PDB file of C-alpha atoms in Angstrom:
ATOM      1  CA  MET A   1      30.031 -12.556   8.522  1.00  0.00           C
ATOM      2  CA  MET A   2      29.069  -9.478  10.501  1.00  0.00           C
ATOM      3  CA  LYS A   3      27.991  -7.597   7.072  1.00  0.00           C
ATOM      4  CA  VAL A   4      25.714 -10.420   5.983  1.00  0.00           C
ATOM      5  CA  TRP A   5      23.851  -9.957   9.251  1.00  0.00           C
ATOM      6  CA  ALA A   6      23.847  -6.253   8.857  1.00  0.00           C
ATOM      7  CA  ILE A   7      22.105  -6.498   5.453  1.00  0.00           C
ATOM      8  CA  VAL A   8      19.693  -9.306   6.788  1.00  0.00           C
ATOM      9  CA  SER A   9      18.733  -6.907   9.737  1.00  0.00           C
ATOM     10  CA  ILE A  10      18.311  -3.871   7.608  1.00  0.00           C
ATOM     11  CA  LEU A  11      16.285  -5.770   5.075  1.00  0.00           C
ATOM     12  CA  TYR A  12      13.973  -7.100   7.809  1.00  0.00           C
ATOM     13  CA  ALA A  13      13.555  -3.384   9.080  1.00  0.00           C
ATOM     14  CA  ALA A  14      12.482  -2.489   5.675  1.00  0.00           C
ATOM     15  CA  ALA A  15       9.982  -5.547   5.323  1.00  0.00           C
ATOM     16  CA  VAL A  16       8.407  -4.813   8.743  1.00  0.00           C
ATOM     17  CA  ILE A  17       7.853  -1.024   7.781  1.00  0.00           C
ATOM     18  CA  VAL A  18       6.389  -2.089   4.337  1.00  0.00           C
ATOM     19  CA  LEU A  19       4.142  -4.443   6.435  1.00  0.00           C
ATOM     20  CA  ALA A  20       2.949  -1.647   8.857  1.00  0.00           C
ATOM     21  CA  ILE A  21       2.085   0.888   6.176  1.00  0.00           C
ATOM     22  CA  THR A  22       0.525  -1.613   3.629  1.00  0.00           C
ATOM     23  CA  LYS A  23      -1.106  -3.818   6.196  1.00  0.00           C
ATOM     24  CA  PRO A  24      -1.733  -6.692   3.745  1.00  0.00           C
ATOM     25  CA  ALA A  25      -4.756  -8.823   4.711  1.00  0.00           C
ATOM     26  CA  ALA A  26      -3.053 -12.059   4.537  1.00  0.00           C
ATOM     27  CA  ILE A  27      -0.604 -10.919   7.521  1.00  0.00           C
ATOM     28  CA  TRP A  28      -3.003  -8.421   9.127  1.00  0.00           C
ATOM     29  CA  ASN A  29      -5.596 -10.797   9.764  1.00  0.00           C
ATOM     30  CA  MET A  30      -3.080 -13.443  11.422  1.00  0.00           C
ATOM     31  CA  LYS A  31      -4.178 -14.394  14.949  1.00  0.00           C
ATOM     32  CA  LYS A  32      -1.087 -13.045  16.591  1.00  0.00           C
ATOM     33  CA  ILE A  33      -1.726  -9.689  14.988  1.00  0.00           C
ATOM     34  CA  GLN A  34      -5.253  -9.799  16.145  1.00  0.00           C
ATOM     35  CA  ILE A  35      -4.269 -10.380  19.722  1.00  0.00           C
ATOM     36  CA  PHE A  36      -1.836  -7.489  19.375  1.00  0.00           C
ATOM     37  CA  GLU A  37      -4.500  -5.240  18.144  1.00  0.00           C
ATOM     38  CA  LYS A  38      -6.841  -6.446  21.011  1.00  0.00           C
ATOM     39  CA  VAL A  39      -4.067  -5.620  23.759  1.00  0.00           C
ATOM     40  CA  LEU A  40      -2.437  -2.673  22.174  1.00  0.00           C
ATOM     41  CA  GLY A  41      -4.967  -1.242  19.950  1.00  0.00           C
ATOM     42  CA  VAL A  42      -4.706  -0.625  16.098  1.00  0.00           C
ATOM     43  CA  LYS A  43      -2.381   2.428  16.685  1.00  0.00           C
ATOM     44  CA  GLY A  44      -0.425   0.585  19.268  1.00  0.00           C
ATOM     45  CA  THR A  45       0.349  -2.362  17.084  1.00  0.00           C
ATOM     46  CA  GLU A  46       1.372  -0.128  14.395  1.00  0.00           C
ATOM     47  CA  ILE A  47       3.732   1.805  16.744  1.00  0.00           C
ATOM     48  CA  PHE A  48       5.218  -1.659  17.818  1.00  0.00           C
ATOM     49  CA  PHE A  49       5.890  -2.596  14.306  1.00  0.00           C
ATOM     50  CA  TYR A  50       7.803   0.774  13.774  1.00  0.00           C
ATOM     51  CA  VAL A  51       9.648   0.219  17.155  1.00  0.00           C
ATOM     52  CA  TRP A  52      10.578  -3.061  16.158  1.00  0.00           C
ATOM     53  CA  ALA A  53      11.790  -2.165  12.853  1.00  0.00           C
ATOM     54  CA  LEU A  54      13.669   0.614  14.340  1.00  0.00           C
ATOM     55  CA  ILE A  55      15.466  -1.825  16.838  1.00  0.00           C
ATOM     56  CA  PHE A  56      16.530  -3.906  13.866  1.00  0.00           C
ATOM     57  CA  LEU A  57      17.447  -1.023  11.784  1.00  0.00           C
ATOM     58  CA  VAL A  58      19.890   0.170  14.496  1.00  0.00           C
ATOM     59  CA  LEU A  59      21.169  -3.388  15.080  1.00  0.00           C
ATOM     60  CA  GLY A  60      21.936  -3.701  11.394  1.00  0.00           C
ATOM     61  CA  VAL A  61      23.828  -0.134  11.220  1.00  0.00           C
ATOM     62  CA  TRP A  62      25.735  -1.138  14.470  1.00  0.00           C
ATOM     63  CA  LEU A  63      26.875  -4.397  12.917  1.00  0.00           C
ATOM     64  CA  PHE A  64      27.829  -2.508   9.813  1.00  0.00           C
ATOM     65  CA  THR A  65      30.080  -0.095  12.037  1.00  0.00           C
ATOM     66  CA  ARG A  66      31.827  -2.973  13.993  1.00  0.00           C
TER      67      ARG A  66
END
């Protein structure tokens, strides 16, 4: 069961990285993202996405090694 969560975590991290790189308008124009940009700035929001993805990537690797 842990391996399933590990795969889900890694896939989620990959999806977040793709979203941070491509910045699709449908998602990047959401109110929540706009608030992040207002508070953190554009670069800060991108960095937040990358850190969030890194956390889930580390979680996925950790779950695989358990």
